[in-house]
mmCIF file of C-alpha atoms in Angstrom:
data_model
loop_
_atom_site.group_PDB
_atom_site.id
_atom_site.type_symbol
_atom_site.label_atom_id
_atom_site.label_comp_id
_atom_site.label_asym_id
_atom_site.label_seq_id
_atom_site.Cartn_x
_atom_site.Cartn_y
_atom_site.Cartn_z
ATOM 1 C CA UNK A 26 4.010 13.570 9.375
ATOM 2 C CA UNK A 27 2.520 10.267 10.378
ATOM 3 C CA UNK A 28 4.718 7.417 11.607
ATOM 4 C CA UNK A 29 3.412 3.852 11.642
ATOM 5 C CA UNK A 30 5.280 1.141 13.512
ATOM 6 C CA UNK A 31 4.426 -2.524 13.067
ATOM 7 C CA UNK A 32 5.335 -5.532 15.227
ATOM 8 C CA UNK A 33 6.457 -8.234 15.035
ATOM 9 C CA UNK A 34 8.467 -8.281 11.835
ATOM 10 C CA UNK A 35 8.134 -12.063 11.611
ATOM 11 C CA UNK A 36 5.584 -14.382 13.187
ATOM 12 C CA UNK A 37 5.481 -18.140 13.046
ATOM 13 C CA UNK A 38 2.406 -20.033 14.255
ATOM 14 C CA UNK A 39 1.070 -23.560 14.069
ATOM 15 C CA UNK A 40 -1.906 -24.200 11.813
ATOM 16 C CA UNK A 41 -5.093 -23.627 13.799
ATOM 17 C CA UNK A 42 -3.525 -21.166 16.222
ATOM 18 C CA UNK A 43 -4.295 -17.444 16.306
ATOM 19 C CA UNK A 44 -2.001 -14.699 15.050
ATOM 20 C CA UNK A 45 -1.938 -11.080 16.196
ATOM 21 C CA UNK A 46 -0.090 -8.229 14.505
ATOM 22 C CA UNK A 47 0.081 -4.807 16.125
ATOM 23 C CA UNK A 48 0.585 -1.322 14.745
ATOM 24 C CA UNK A 49 0.934 2.064 16.387
ATOM 25 C CA UNK A 50 0.501 5.453 14.761
ATOM 26 C CA UNK A 51 1.481 8.956 15.780
ATOM 27 C CA UNK A 52 -0.956 11.357 14.108
ATOM 28 C CA UNK A 53 -4.229 11.726 15.975
ATOM 29 C CA UNK A 54 -5.789 13.038 12.732
ATOM 30 C CA UNK A 55 -5.481 9.580 11.137
ATOM 31 C CA UNK A 56 -8.918 8.079 10.788
ATOM 32 C CA UNK A 57 -8.654 5.156 8.371
ATOM 33 C CA UNK A 58 -6.632 1.998 9.020
ATOM 34 C CA UNK A 59 -6.436 -0.679 6.312
ATOM 35 C CA UNK A 60 -4.617 -3.987 6.383
ATOM 36 C CA UNK A 61 -3.067 -5.524 3.304
ATOM 37 C CA UNK A 62 -1.914 -9.069 2.602
ATOM 38 C CA UNK A 63 0.870 -9.574 0.102
ATOM 39 C CA UNK A 64 1.716 -13.057 -1.068
ATOM 40 C CA UNK A 65 5.074 -13.690 -2.659
ATOM 41 C CA UNK A 66 5.272 -12.081 -6.083
ATOM 42 C CA UNK A 67 1.756 -10.662 -5.878
ATOM 43 C CA UNK A 68 0.182 -7.286 -5.279
ATOM 44 C CA UNK A 69 -0.894 -6.137 -1.809
ATOM 45 C CA UNK A 70 -4.559 -6.981 -1.331
ATOM 46 C CA UNK A 71 -6.899 -5.135 0.997
ATOM 47 C CA UNK A 72 -8.222 -7.689 3.488
ATOM 48 C CA UNK A 73 -9.928 -5.562 6.109
ATOM 49 C CA UNK A 74 -10.087 -1.948 7.203
ATOM 50 C CA UNK A 75 -11.484 0.126 10.032
ATOM 51 C CA UNK A 76 -12.428 3.744 10.451
ATOM 52 C CA UNK A 77 -11.857 5.742 13.592
ATOM 53 C CA UNK A 78 -15.518 5.818 14.566
ATOM 54 C CA UNK A 79 -15.482 2.027 15.074
ATOM 55 C CA UNK A 80 -13.622 0.024 17.728
ATOM 56 C CA UNK A 81 -13.719 -3.410 16.124
ATOM 57 C CA UNK A 82 -14.577 -5.023 12.818
ATOM 58 C CA UNK A 83 -14.770 -8.706 11.899
ATOM 59 C CA UNK A 84 -14.828 -10.605 8.649
ATOM 60 C CA UNK A 85 -14.925 -14.371 9.107
ATOM 61 C CA UNK A 86 -11.555 -15.396 10.561
ATOM 62 C CA UNK A 87 -10.011 -11.937 10.581
ATOM 63 C CA UNK A 88 -10.727 -8.987 12.827
ATOM 64 C CA UNK A 89 -9.245 -5.581 13.444
ATOM 65 C CA UNK A 90 -9.392 -3.621 16.685
ATOM 66 C CA UNK A 91 -8.658 0.059 17.131
ATOM 67 C CA UNK A 92 -7.740 1.968 20.276
ATOM 68 C CA UNK A 93 -7.788 5.657 19.388
ATOM 69 C CA UNK A 94 -6.681 6.790 22.817
ATOM 70 C CA UNK A 95 -3.551 4.665 22.734
ATOM 71 C CA UNK A 96 -3.147 5.144 18.962
ATOM 72 C CA UNK A 97 -2.805 1.498 18.151
ATOM 73 C CA UNK A 98 -4.655 -1.046 16.068
ATOM 74 C CA UNK A 99 -4.268 -4.774 15.650
ATOM 75 C CA UNK A 100 -5.029 -7.521 13.169
ATOM 76 C CA UNK A 101 -6.289 -10.812 14.576
ATOM 77 C CA UNK A 102 -6.397 -13.989 12.500
ATOM 78 C CA UNK A 103 -8.051 -17.002 14.106
ATOM 79 C CA UNK A 104 -7.803 -20.670 13.072
ATOM 80 C CA UNK A 105 -4.828 -19.899 10.856
ATOM 81 C CA UNK A 106 -4.299 -21.926 7.701
ATOM 82 C CA UNK A 107 -1.171 -22.389 5.543
ATOM 83 C CA UNK A 108 -2.696 -20.111 2.897
ATOM 84 C CA UNK A 109 -2.608 -17.277 5.443
ATOM 85 C CA UNK A 110 1.197 -17.303 5.086
ATOM 86 C CA UNK A 111 2.148 -13.931 3.566
ATOM 87 C CA UNK A 112 3.442 -10.493 4.467
ATOM 88 C CA UNK A 113 0.865 -8.293 6.158
ATOM 89 C CA UNK A 114 1.045 -4.496 6.083
ATOM 90 C CA UNK A 115 -0.878 -2.044 8.195
ATOM 91 C CA UNK A 116 -1.431 1.545 7.122
ATOM 92 C CA UNK A 117 -2.856 4.779 8.438
ATOM 93 C CA UNK A 118 -4.458 7.590 6.521
ATOM 94 C CA UNK A 119 -6.008 10.934 7.348
ATOM 95 C CA UNK A 120 -9.524 12.031 6.520
ATOM 96 C CA UNK A 121 -10.697 13.778 3.403
ATOM 97 C CA UNK A 122 -10.048 13.608 -0.304
ATOM 98 C CA UNK A 123 -6.369 14.172 0.025
ATOM 99 C CA UNK A 124 -5.449 10.910 1.637
ATOM 100 C CA UNK A 125 -1.853 9.996 2.111
ATOM 101 C CA UNK A 126 -1.202 6.461 3.241
ATOM 102 C CA UNK A 127 1.594 5.642 5.652
ATOM 103 C CA UNK A 128 2.550 1.982 5.801
ATOM 104 C CA UNK A 129 4.057 -0.143 8.504
ATOM 105 C CA UNK A 130 7.183 -2.122 7.704
ATOM 106 C CA UNK A 131 5.332 -5.419 7.312
ATOM 107 C CA UNK A 132 4.986 -8.706 9.207
ATOM 108 C CA UNK A 133 5.958 -11.961 7.581
ATOM 109 C CA UNK A 134 3.497 -14.580 8.843
ATOM 110 C CA UNK A 135 4.409 -18.221 8.478
ATOM 111 C CA UNK A 136 1.715 -20.779 9.275
ATOM 112 C CA UNK A 137 3.219 -24.217 9.768
ATOM 113 C CA UNK A 138 1.034 -27.171 8.787
ATOM 114 C CA UNK B 7 -14.854 -4.258 -12.835
ATOM 115 C CA UNK B 8 -11.353 -4.804 -14.100
ATOM 116 C CA UNK B 9 -8.646 -4.216 -11.522
ATOM 117 C CA UNK B 10 -5.712 -1.849 -11.593
ATOM 118 C CA UNK B 11 -3.294 -2.648 -14.397
ATOM 119 C CA UNK B 12 0.329 -1.670 -14.821
ATOM 120 C CA UNK B 13 2.686 -1.873 -17.772
ATOM 121 C CA UNK B 14 5.262 -3.078 -18.302
ATOM 122 C CA UNK B 15 5.479 -5.773 -15.654
ATOM 123 C CA UNK B 16 9.243 -6.116 -15.859
ATOM 124 C CA UNK B 17 11.912 -3.711 -16.987
ATOM 125 C CA UNK B 18 15.688 -3.776 -17.091
ATOM 126 C CA UNK B 19 17.541 -0.509 -17.553
ATOM 127 C CA UNK B 20 21.087 0.712 -17.141
ATOM 128 C CA UNK B 21 22.322 3.509 -14.928
ATOM 129 C CA UNK B 22 21.745 6.956 -16.334
ATOM 130 C CA UNK B 23 18.789 5.965 -18.488
ATOM 131 C CA UNK B 24 15.239 7.077 -17.880
ATOM 132 C CA UNK B 25 12.090 5.008 -17.615
ATOM 133 C CA UNK B 26 8.342 5.563 -17.854
ATOM 134 C CA UNK B 27 5.849 3.312 -16.105
ATOM 135 C CA UNK B 28 2.120 3.279 -16.762
ATOM 136 C CA UNK B 29 -0.888 2.650 -14.542
ATOM 137 C CA UNK B 30 -4.553 2.300 -15.467
ATOM 138 C CA UNK B 31 -6.859 2.635 -12.453
ATOM 139 C CA UNK B 32 -10.132 0.882 -11.821
ATOM 140 C CA UNK B 33 -12.858 2.339 -14.002
ATOM 141 C CA UNK B 34 -14.407 5.332 -12.279
ATOM 142 C CA UNK B 35 -11.493 5.859 -9.915
ATOM 143 C CA UNK B 36 -9.946 9.299 -10.120
ATOM 144 C CA UNK B 37 -7.094 9.019 -7.642
ATOM 145 C CA UNK B 38 -3.839 7.234 -8.443
ATOM 146 C CA UNK B 39 -0.965 6.859 -6.007
ATOM 147 C CA UNK B 40 2.494 5.487 -6.652
ATOM 148 C CA UNK B 41 4.660 3.539 -4.231
ATOM 149 C CA UNK B 42 8.161 2.150 -4.265
ATOM 150 C CA UNK B 43 8.590 -1.216 -2.569
ATOM 151 C CA UNK B 44 12.007 -2.526 -1.604
ATOM 152 C CA UNK B 45 12.973 -5.264 0.856
ATOM 153 C CA UNK B 46 14.753 -2.813 3.110
ATOM 154 C CA UNK B 47 12.402 0.187 3.018
ATOM 155 C CA UNK B 48 8.992 -1.397 2.668
ATOM 156 C CA UNK B 49 6.263 0.584 0.928
ATOM 157 C CA UNK B 50 7.298 4.180 0.356
ATOM 158 C CA UNK B 51 4.804 6.746 -0.927
ATOM 159 C CA UNK B 52 5.932 8.600 -4.051
ATOM 160 C CA UNK B 53 2.991 10.793 -5.045
ATOM 161 C CA UNK B 54 -0.734 10.912 -5.626
ATOM 162 C CA UNK B 55 -2.665 12.339 -8.539
ATOM 163 C CA UNK B 56 -6.314 13.316 -8.628
ATOM 164 C CA UNK B 57 -8.028 14.890 -11.629
ATOM 165 C CA UNK B 58 -4.689 15.420 -13.375
ATOM 166 C CA UNK B 59 -3.221 17.303 -10.390
ATOM 167 C CA UNK B 60 -0.536 16.128 -8.013
ATOM 168 C CA UNK B 61 -2.045 16.419 -4.532
ATOM 169 C CA UNK B 62 0.538 14.726 -2.348
ATOM 170 C CA UNK B 63 4.223 14.031 -2.664
ATOM 171 C CA UNK B 64 6.562 11.809 -0.698
ATOM 172 C CA UNK B 65 10.219 12.328 0.094
ATOM 173 C CA UNK B 66 11.801 11.334 -3.187
ATOM 174 C CA UNK B 67 14.223 13.352 -5.335
ATOM 175 C CA UNK B 68 13.055 15.360 -8.307
ATOM 176 C CA UNK B 69 14.208 12.559 -10.639
ATOM 177 C CA UNK B 70 10.888 10.924 -9.813
ATOM 178 C CA UNK B 71 7.950 12.588 -11.502
ATOM 179 C CA UNK B 72 4.507 11.689 -12.653
ATOM 180 C CA UNK B 73 1.434 12.840 -14.426
ATOM 181 C CA UNK B 74 -2.183 11.909 -14.857
ATOM 182 C CA UNK B 75 -4.291 12.103 -17.965
ATOM 183 C CA UNK B 76 -7.919 13.101 -18.370
ATOM 184 C CA UNK B 77 -8.959 9.424 -18.424
ATOM 185 C CA UNK B 78 -7.247 8.995 -14.998
ATOM 186 C CA UNK B 79 -4.446 6.854 -16.391
ATOM 187 C CA UNK B 80 -1.148 7.807 -14.817
ATOM 188 C CA UNK B 81 2.485 7.591 -15.747
ATOM 189 C CA UNK B 82 5.547 7.736 -13.566
ATOM 190 C CA UNK B 83 8.940 8.759 -14.879
ATOM 191 C CA UNK B 84 12.342 8.232 -13.338
ATOM 192 C CA UNK B 85 15.252 10.041 -14.958
ATOM 193 C CA UNK B 86 18.970 9.414 -14.579
ATOM 194 C CA UNK B 87 18.433 5.971 -13.086
ATOM 195 C CA UNK B 88 20.584 4.826 -10.173
ATOM 196 C CA UNK B 89 21.236 1.302 -8.933
ATOM 197 C CA UNK B 90 19.196 2.105 -5.823
ATOM 198 C CA UNK B 91 16.110 2.704 -7.943
ATOM 199 C CA UNK B 92 15.772 -1.040 -8.454
ATOM 200 C CA UNK B 93 12.450 -1.873 -6.843
ATOM 201 C CA UNK B 94 8.875 -2.922 -7.359
ATOM 202 C CA UNK B 95 6.811 0.117 -8.317
ATOM 203 C CA UNK B 96 3.183 -0.189 -7.351
ATOM 204 C CA UNK B 97 0.330 2.052 -8.236
ATOM 205 C CA UNK B 98 -2.940 2.113 -6.371
ATOM 206 C CA UNK B 99 -6.273 3.610 -7.254
ATOM 207 C CA UNK B 100 -9.084 5.069 -5.172
ATOM 208 C CA UNK B 101 -12.385 6.521 -6.187
ATOM 209 C CA UNK B 102 -11.240 9.844 -4.744
ATOM 210 C CA UNK B 103 -14.500 10.765 -3.070
ATOM 211 C CA UNK B 104 -14.477 11.927 0.538
ATOM 212 C CA UNK B 105 -16.556 8.933 1.632
ATOM 213 C CA UNK B 106 -14.507 6.252 -0.105
ATOM 214 C CA UNK B 107 -11.173 5.461 1.440
ATOM 215 C CA UNK B 108 -10.340 2.042 -0.003
ATOM 216 C CA UNK B 109 -7.206 1.810 -2.081
ATOM 217 C CA UNK B 110 -6.493 -1.031 -4.527
ATOM 218 C CA UNK B 111 -3.094 -1.955 -5.849
ATOM 219 C CA UNK B 112 -1.920 -2.944 -9.287
ATOM 220 C CA UNK B 113 0.443 -5.898 -9.871
ATOM 221 C CA UNK B 114 3.475 -3.641 -9.990
ATOM 222 C CA UNK B 115 6.371 -3.052 -12.357
ATOM 223 C CA UNK B 116 9.607 -4.732 -11.362
ATOM 224 C CA UNK B 117 12.431 -2.357 -12.338
ATOM 225 C CA UNK B 118 15.996 -3.587 -12.329
ATOM 226 C CA UNK B 119 18.785 -1.068 -12.862
ATOM 227 C CA UNK B 120 22.174 -2.491 -13.846
#
């Protein structure tokens, strides 16, 4: 089955700096890669996703890049703010109706004001 | 649209008991997945239901079971509870169509086994 590895496990940045979280996956059949943000005591929320036919996707201060050849994808957050502090999870899923999501172990991002 | 809802939000049980958790997906969504979240193991996939049929199953013992009703609501049951079953149980819904991949989570049920 699929194996998703996520790094780093913790990340501390100064407000205004950029943050990058990286994930690798093992199954070349995976074609959908979402990122979730989970604040303390809350549900994971989908913040951005990318499909395998796209190399990069942006939404305001966040972006995701995908390298299918190397089987890795990354989350980029620019101009970080204290409210970006949370745990971020990456995931990989294979095509079709019968999706099974494999999650990374999470990155705890701390943005210092 | 209303989001994914789960009941109850908190539950305390003792070892050996059984528990049933409920999940109502987003209206129109036909796929419901269940996950166990613990500090040490992260998000672990339990199973997925689509149109009342279990389509995928994770690596959990048979004590963990589920079902889905015709209105897409889903229940998860854990029998003979163990201390290690203490976790946040999250359900997530998807539309279930081949073109729609997005998955949305409910608030979770926090289960504590004593």
